[in-house]
XYZ file of C-alpha atoms in Angstrom:
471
model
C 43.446 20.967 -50.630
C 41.427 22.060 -47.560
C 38.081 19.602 -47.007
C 34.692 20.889 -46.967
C 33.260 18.792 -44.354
C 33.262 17.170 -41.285
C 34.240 13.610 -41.122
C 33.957 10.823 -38.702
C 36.379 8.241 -38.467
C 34.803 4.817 -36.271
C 36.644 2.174 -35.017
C 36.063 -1.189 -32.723
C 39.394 -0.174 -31.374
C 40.961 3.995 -31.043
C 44.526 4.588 -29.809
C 44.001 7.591 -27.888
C 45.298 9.778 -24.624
C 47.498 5.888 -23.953
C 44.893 4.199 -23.771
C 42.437 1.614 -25.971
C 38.707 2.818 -26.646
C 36.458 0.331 -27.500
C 33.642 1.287 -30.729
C 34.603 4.994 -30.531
C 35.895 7.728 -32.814
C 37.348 10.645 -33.678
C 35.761 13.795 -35.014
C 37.536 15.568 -38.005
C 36.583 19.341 -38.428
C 36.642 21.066 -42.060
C 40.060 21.952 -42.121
C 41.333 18.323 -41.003
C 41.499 18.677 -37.363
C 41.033 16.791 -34.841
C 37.519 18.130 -33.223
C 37.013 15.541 -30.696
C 37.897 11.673 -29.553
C 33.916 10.231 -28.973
C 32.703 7.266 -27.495
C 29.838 5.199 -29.523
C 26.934 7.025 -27.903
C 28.983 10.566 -29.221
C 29.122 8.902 -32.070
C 25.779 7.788 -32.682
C 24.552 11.030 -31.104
C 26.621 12.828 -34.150
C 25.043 11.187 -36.960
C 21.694 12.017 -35.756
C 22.021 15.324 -35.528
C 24.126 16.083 -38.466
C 21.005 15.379 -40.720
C 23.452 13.472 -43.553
C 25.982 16.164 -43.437
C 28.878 14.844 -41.966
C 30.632 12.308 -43.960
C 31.307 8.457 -42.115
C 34.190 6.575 -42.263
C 33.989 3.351 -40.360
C 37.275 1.432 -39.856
C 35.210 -1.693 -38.699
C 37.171 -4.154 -36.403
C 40.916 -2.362 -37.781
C 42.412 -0.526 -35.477
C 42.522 3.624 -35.701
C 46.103 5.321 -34.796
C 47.941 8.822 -35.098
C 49.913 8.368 -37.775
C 53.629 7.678 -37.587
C 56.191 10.194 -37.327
C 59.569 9.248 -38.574
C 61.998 11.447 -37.331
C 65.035 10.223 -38.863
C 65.007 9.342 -42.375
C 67.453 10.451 -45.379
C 66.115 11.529 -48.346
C 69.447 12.611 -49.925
C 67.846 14.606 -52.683
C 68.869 16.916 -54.001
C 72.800 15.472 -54.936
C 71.937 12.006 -54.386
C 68.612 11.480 -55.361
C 69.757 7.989 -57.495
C 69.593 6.848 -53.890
C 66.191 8.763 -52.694
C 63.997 11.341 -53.427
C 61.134 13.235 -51.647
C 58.275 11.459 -54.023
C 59.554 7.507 -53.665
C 60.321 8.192 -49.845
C 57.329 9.684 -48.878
C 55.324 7.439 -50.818
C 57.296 4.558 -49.067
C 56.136 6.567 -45.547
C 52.361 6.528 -46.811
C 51.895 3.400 -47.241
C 53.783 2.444 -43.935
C 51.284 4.886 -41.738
C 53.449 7.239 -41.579
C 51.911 10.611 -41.800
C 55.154 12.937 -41.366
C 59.113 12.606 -41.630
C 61.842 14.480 -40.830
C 64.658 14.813 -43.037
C 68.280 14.708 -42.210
C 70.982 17.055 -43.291
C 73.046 14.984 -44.776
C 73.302 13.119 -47.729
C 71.979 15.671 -49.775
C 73.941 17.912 -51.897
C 74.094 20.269 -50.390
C 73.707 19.680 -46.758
C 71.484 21.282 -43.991
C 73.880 23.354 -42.983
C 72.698 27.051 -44.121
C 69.643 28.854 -44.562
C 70.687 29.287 -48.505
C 71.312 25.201 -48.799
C 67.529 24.661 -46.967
C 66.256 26.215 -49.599
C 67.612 24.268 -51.846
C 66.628 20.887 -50.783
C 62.980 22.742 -50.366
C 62.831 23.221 -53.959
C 63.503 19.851 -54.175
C 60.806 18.757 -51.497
C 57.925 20.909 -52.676
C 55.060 19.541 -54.484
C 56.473 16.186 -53.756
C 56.045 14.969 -50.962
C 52.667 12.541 -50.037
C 53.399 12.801 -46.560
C 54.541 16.135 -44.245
C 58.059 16.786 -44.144
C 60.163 18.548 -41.154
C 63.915 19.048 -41.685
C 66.743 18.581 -39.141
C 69.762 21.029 -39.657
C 73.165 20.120 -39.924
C 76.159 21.080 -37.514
C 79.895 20.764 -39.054
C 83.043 22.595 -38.049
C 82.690 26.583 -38.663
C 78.883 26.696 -39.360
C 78.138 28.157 -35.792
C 77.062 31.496 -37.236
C 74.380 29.932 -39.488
C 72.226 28.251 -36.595
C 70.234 30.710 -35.356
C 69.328 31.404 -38.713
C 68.040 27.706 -39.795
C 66.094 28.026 -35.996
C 64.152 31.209 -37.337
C 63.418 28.891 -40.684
C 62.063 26.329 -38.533
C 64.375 23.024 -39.131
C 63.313 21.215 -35.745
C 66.881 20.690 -34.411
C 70.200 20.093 -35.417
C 72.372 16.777 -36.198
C 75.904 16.508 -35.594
C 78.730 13.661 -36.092
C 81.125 12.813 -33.502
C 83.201 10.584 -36.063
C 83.274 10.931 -40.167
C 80.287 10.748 -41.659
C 80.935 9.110 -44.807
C 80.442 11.993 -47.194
C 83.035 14.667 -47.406
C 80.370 17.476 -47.446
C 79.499 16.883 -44.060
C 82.338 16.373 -41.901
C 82.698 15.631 -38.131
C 83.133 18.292 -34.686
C 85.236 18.035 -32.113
C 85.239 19.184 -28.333
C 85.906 23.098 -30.072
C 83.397 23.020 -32.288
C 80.292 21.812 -29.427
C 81.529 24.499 -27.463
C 80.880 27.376 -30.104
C 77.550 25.063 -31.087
C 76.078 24.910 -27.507
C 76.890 28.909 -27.188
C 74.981 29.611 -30.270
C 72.274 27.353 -29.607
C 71.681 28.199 -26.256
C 68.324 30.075 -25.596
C 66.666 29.079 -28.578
C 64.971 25.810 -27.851
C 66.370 23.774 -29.988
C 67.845 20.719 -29.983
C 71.339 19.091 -30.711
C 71.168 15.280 -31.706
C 74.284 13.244 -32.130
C 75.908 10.523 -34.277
C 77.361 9.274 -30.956
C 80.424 7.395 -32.047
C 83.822 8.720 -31.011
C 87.132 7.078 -32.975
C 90.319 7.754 -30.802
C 91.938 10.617 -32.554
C 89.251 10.620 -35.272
C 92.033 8.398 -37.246
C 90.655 5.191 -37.323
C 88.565 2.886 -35.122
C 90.512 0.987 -32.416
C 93.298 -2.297 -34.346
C 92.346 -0.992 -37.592
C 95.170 -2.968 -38.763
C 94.396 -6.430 -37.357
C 90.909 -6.091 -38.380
C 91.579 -5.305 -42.012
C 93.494 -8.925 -41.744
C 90.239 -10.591 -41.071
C 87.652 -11.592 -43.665
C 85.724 -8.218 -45.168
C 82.436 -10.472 -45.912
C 81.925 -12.093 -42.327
C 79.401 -9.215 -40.555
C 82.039 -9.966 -37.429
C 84.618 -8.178 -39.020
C 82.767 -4.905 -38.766
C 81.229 -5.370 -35.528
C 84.924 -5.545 -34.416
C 85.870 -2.362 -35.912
C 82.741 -0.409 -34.347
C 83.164 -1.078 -30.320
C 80.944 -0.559 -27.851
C 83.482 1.638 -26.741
C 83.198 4.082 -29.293
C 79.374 4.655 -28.218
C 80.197 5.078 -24.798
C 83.122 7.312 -25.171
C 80.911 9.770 -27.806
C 77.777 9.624 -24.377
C 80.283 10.555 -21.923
C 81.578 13.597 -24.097
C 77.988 14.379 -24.056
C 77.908 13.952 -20.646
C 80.643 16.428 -19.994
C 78.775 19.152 -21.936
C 74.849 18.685 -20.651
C 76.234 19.780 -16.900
C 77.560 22.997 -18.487
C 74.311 23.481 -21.195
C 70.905 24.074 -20.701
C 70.311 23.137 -24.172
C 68.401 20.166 -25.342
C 70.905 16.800 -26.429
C 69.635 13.568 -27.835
C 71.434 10.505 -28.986
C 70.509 8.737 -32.328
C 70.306 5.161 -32.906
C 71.767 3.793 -29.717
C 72.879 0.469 -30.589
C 75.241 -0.543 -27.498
C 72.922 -0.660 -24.376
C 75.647 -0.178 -22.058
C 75.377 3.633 -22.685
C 71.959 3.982 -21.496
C 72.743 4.209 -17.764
C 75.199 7.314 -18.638
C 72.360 9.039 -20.544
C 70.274 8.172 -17.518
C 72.646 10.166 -15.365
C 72.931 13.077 -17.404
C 69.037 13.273 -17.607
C 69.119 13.015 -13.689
C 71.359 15.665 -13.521
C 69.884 17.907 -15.359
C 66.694 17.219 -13.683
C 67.986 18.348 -10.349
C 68.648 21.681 -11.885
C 64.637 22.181 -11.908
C 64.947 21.623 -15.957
C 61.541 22.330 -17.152
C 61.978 20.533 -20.771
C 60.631 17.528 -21.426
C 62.727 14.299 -20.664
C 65.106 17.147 -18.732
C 65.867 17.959 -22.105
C 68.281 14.265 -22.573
C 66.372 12.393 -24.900
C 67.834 9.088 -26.705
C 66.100 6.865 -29.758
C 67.117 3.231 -31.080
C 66.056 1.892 -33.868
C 64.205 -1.171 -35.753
C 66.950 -2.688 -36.796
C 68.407 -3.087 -33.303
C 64.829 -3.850 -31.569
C 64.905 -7.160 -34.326
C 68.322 -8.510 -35.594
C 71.325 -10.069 -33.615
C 75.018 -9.406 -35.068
C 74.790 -13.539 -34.833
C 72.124 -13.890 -37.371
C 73.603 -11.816 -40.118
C 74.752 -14.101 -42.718
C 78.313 -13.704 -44.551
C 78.796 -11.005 -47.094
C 75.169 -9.276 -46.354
C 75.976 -5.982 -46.138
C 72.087 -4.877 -46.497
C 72.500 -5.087 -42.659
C 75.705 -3.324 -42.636
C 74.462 0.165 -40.507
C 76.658 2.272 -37.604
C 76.739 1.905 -35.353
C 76.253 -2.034 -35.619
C 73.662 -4.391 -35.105
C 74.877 -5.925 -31.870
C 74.497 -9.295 -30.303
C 71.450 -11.090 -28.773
C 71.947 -10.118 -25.306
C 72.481 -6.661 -26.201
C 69.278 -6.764 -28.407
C 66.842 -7.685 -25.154
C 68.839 -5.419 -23.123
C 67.541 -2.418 -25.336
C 63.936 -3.405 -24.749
C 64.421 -3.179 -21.320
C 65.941 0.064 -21.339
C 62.763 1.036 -23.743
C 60.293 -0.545 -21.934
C 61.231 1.187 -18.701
C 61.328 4.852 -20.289
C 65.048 4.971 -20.873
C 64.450 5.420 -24.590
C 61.784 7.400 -25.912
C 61.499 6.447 -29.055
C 61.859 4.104 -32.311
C 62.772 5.210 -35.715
C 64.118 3.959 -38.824
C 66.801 6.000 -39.727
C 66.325 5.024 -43.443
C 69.506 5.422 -45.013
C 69.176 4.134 -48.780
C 71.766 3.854 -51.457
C 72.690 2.831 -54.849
C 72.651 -1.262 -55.223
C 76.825 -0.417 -56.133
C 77.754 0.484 -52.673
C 75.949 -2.374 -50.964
C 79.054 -5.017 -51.669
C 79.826 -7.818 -49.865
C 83.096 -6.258 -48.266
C 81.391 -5.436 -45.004
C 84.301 -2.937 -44.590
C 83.877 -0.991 -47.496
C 80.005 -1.198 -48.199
C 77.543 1.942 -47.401
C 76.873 1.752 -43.829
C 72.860 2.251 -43.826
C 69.517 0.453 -44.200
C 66.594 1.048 -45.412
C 63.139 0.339 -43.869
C 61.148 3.375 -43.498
C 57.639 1.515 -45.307
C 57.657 -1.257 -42.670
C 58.655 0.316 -39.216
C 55.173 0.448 -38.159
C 54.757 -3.444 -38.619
C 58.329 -4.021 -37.411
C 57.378 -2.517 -34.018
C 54.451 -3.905 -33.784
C 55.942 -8.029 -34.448
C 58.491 -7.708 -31.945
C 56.364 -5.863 -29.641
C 52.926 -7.914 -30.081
C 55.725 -10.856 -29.649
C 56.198 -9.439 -26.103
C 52.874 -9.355 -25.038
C 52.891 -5.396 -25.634
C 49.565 -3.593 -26.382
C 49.035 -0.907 -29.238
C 49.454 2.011 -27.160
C 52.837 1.032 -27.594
C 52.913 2.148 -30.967
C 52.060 5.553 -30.662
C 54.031 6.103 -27.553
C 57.215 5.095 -29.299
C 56.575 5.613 -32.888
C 54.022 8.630 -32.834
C 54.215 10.788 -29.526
C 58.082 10.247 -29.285
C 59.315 11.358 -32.191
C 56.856 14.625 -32.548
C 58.213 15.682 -28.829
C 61.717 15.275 -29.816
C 60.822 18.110 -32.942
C 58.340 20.496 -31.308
C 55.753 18.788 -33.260
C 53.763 17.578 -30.181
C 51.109 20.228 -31.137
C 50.625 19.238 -34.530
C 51.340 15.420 -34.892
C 51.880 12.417 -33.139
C 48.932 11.477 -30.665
C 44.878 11.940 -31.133
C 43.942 14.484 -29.413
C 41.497 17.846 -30.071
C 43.461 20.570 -31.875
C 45.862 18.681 -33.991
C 46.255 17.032 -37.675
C 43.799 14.428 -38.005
C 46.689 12.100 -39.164
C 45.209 9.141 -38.741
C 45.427 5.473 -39.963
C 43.312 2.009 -40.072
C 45.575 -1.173 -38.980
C 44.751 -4.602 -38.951
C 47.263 -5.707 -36.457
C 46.133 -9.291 -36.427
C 47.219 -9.603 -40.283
C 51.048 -10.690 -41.867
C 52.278 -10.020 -45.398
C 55.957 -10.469 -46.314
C 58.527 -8.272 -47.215
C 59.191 -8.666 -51.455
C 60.936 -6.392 -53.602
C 57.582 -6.219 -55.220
C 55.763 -3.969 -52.211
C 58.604 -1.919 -51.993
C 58.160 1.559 -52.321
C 61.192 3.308 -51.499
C 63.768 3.826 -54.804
C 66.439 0.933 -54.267
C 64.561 -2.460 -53.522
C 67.464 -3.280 -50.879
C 66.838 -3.848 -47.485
C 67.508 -6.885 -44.834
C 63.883 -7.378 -44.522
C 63.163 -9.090 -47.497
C 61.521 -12.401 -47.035
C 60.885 -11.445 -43.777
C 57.121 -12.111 -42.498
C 55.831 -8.951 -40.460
C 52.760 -8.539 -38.093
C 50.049 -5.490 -38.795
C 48.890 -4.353 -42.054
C 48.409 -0.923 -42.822
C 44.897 -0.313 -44.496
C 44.309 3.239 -45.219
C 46.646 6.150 -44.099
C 45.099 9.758 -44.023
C 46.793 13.367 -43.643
C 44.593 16.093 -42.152
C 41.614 14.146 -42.578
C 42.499 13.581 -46.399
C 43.234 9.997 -48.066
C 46.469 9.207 -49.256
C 46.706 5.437 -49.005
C 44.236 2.494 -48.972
C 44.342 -0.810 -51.329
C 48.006 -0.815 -51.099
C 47.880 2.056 -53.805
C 48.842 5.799 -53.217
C 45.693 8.163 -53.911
C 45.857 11.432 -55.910
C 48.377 13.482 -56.221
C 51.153 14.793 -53.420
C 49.223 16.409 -50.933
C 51.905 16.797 -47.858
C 53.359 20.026 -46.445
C 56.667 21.114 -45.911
C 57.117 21.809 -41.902
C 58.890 24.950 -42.048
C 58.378 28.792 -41.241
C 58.488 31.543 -44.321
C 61.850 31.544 -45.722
């Protein structure tokens, strides 16, 4: 659907270029995008002169955003779509404001990890998706040859596993498999991300045996078995390889904080080589879950929390909003990793390591940070213009600004709702959320200057694109 005229979108408050414009607007062209950003006099000048023909859309005293991007969720369909699928995902994403995901290679059936196997989650994806969708590519042992190809489809990047995965399809690289990854990436642009947890040997993490003694159900147990240690070793492998790469690394879901200052040296590094790429091409992300809970505050036998790495303790918690706060993350995602209500047990040990949260980032961020006196252009610094560097999407999504999608949402960020199994769009109700009272209500979500979400309702039918070139 393309529109057929131009649209103004008013607000009391805009989110634009980092900074907060009071009674202005943004100025949607016919093909939804972005024209201008307009102060009230603009604005008013606009509607005279249009003569009735542009079409009005005052937000009022809610706030107007870029839309979200998400740039780590699983969808796991197709293979595993009893625990997601494109339409309840993206749905979820809607009504969250978020205007675009990207998928991860894995848990699907089959994985990311070919040109043949993209097309098969596309089929999947297409015509059902209410939000846009970009895809990450997968990296496993002997796949090398099938990179470039998946770059020349247009995946955004490339995930990899430094320790097992938890699904056999996509298993974990070693030291001889980066090295034939970084060769065959290098030159294209693209970008390697890493599950940055390294087990000694890959055989086990550290006194597997004197943990498996303790009790399963007590969240404690785990956090033993998932050092901070094993984050920092995986970063300083990482480490090793970004002095002899010019290609683009990020970490995913830092938990431990105490590998930030070795990710700061790397990007330092790098830096002093005259690296033109943004962030000198060292880029790290953490996550809701970390920015909210404390390892102490997990109750016995709750494995909704259960993620990995681990939720952390307290100190650790405040020590990653420091790092954030002083631009040594670059961004906050969800990294939405559903499942079947069977896997969630209360063996802490043995439960699916992943949660699920991608309808209520937006308001997540935006409690803890209104909490810390933090203004909105925190939101889409972290949770918009972040994520859409880290893909190559910065000319598309992810701020407002002439030229791109006129993604755009209306936020009440003075409002609370709580989290109920009721509201819950994504397919499995199970989260560590619910209950929990949130901050900032999203209103009305729109993609290219198109509604998609208002009256917490979906509108119409799927209208989102797949992010991808010809294949």
């Amino acid at each position: 659907m393309v529109l057929t005229e131009r649209q103004l979108f008013l607000s009391s408050r805009v989110v634009a270029d980092g900074v907060i414009i009071p009674n202005g607007g943004v100025l949607v062209d016919e093909n939804g995008l972005i024209e201008k950003i307009v102060t009230k006099k603009q604005a008013d000048d606009i509607i005279k002169e249009s003569d009735g023909k542009i079409k009005v859309v005052d937000g009022g005293d809610l706030v107007l955003l870029a839309g979200v991007v998400d740039s780590h969720v699983h969808v796991n369909e197709p293979g595993r779509t009893a625990w997601e699928g494109f339409q309840t995902a993206t749905s979820a994403a809607a009504s969250g404001g978020i205007t675009t995901i990207v998928d991860m290679p894995l848990n699907s059936i089959p994985p990311t990890t070919t040109v043949k196997n993209l097309k098969t989650k596309v089929a999947s994806a297409k015509e059902n998706v209410y939000v846009d969708v970009a895809f990450w590519g997968g990296v496993i042992p002997g796949n090398e040859d099938s990179l470039r190809d998946l770059v020349k489809a247009g995946v955004v990047g490339f995930k990899c596993f430094l320790c097992p995965s938890g699904v056999k399809e996509f298993p974990n690289v070693g030291p001889r498999d980066l090295e034939k990854t970084f060769d065959a990436l290098e030159g294209t642009g693209s970008v390697l991300a890493f599950h940055a947890e390294l087990e000694e040997d890959n055989d086990g993490p550290p006194s597997s045996k004197k943990i498996k003694k303790k009790d399963p159900e007590e969240y404690s147990t785990y956090l033993e078995s998932r050092p901070p240690t094993m984050e920092l070793d995986a970063v300083s492998l990482i480490k090793d390889f970004v002095s002899k790469t010019d290609v683009r690394v990020h970490v995913v879901h830092v938990s431990s904080a105490d590998v930030v200052p070795l990710l700061v040296e790397a990007r330092k590094a790098r830096a002093a080589k005259d690296h033109q790429a943004w962030r000198a091409g060292v880029t790290a992300e953490t996550c809701h879950h970390y920015l909210t809970f404390s390892a102490d505050d997990i109750p016995k036998g709750k494995s909704e929390y259960k993620c990995a790495p681990p939720i952390r303790d307290k100190e650790n918690k405040e020590r990653l909003w420091d790092y954030l706060l002083d631009d040594n993350l670059d961004l906050v995602v969800s990294d939405h990793s559903p499942c079947t209500p069977d896997l969630k047990t209360s063996n802490n040990l043995e439960a699916w390591g992943g949660i699920s949260s991608v309808q209520f980032g937006l308001s997540l961020f935006w409690t803890a940070a209104s909490s810390r006196g933090l203004d909105l252009t925190t939101i889409s610094k972290y949770l918009s213009a972040g994520p859409a560097k880290l893909c190559g999407l910065q000319n598309r999504k992810g701020a407002l600004e002439p030229g791109l999608d006129a993604d755009l949402i209306f936020f009440d960020p003075d409002a609370y709702f709580i989290v109920s199994t009721e509201i819950i769009r994504h397919k499995n109700k199970l989260t560590p959320y619910i209950g929990r009272e949130l901050k900032g209500v999203v209103k009305k979500t729109y993609l290219r200057g198109q509604l998609i979400y208002e009256n917490n309702d979906i509108v119409g039918e799927p209208k989102g694109k797949l992010l991808l070139n010809d294949i």
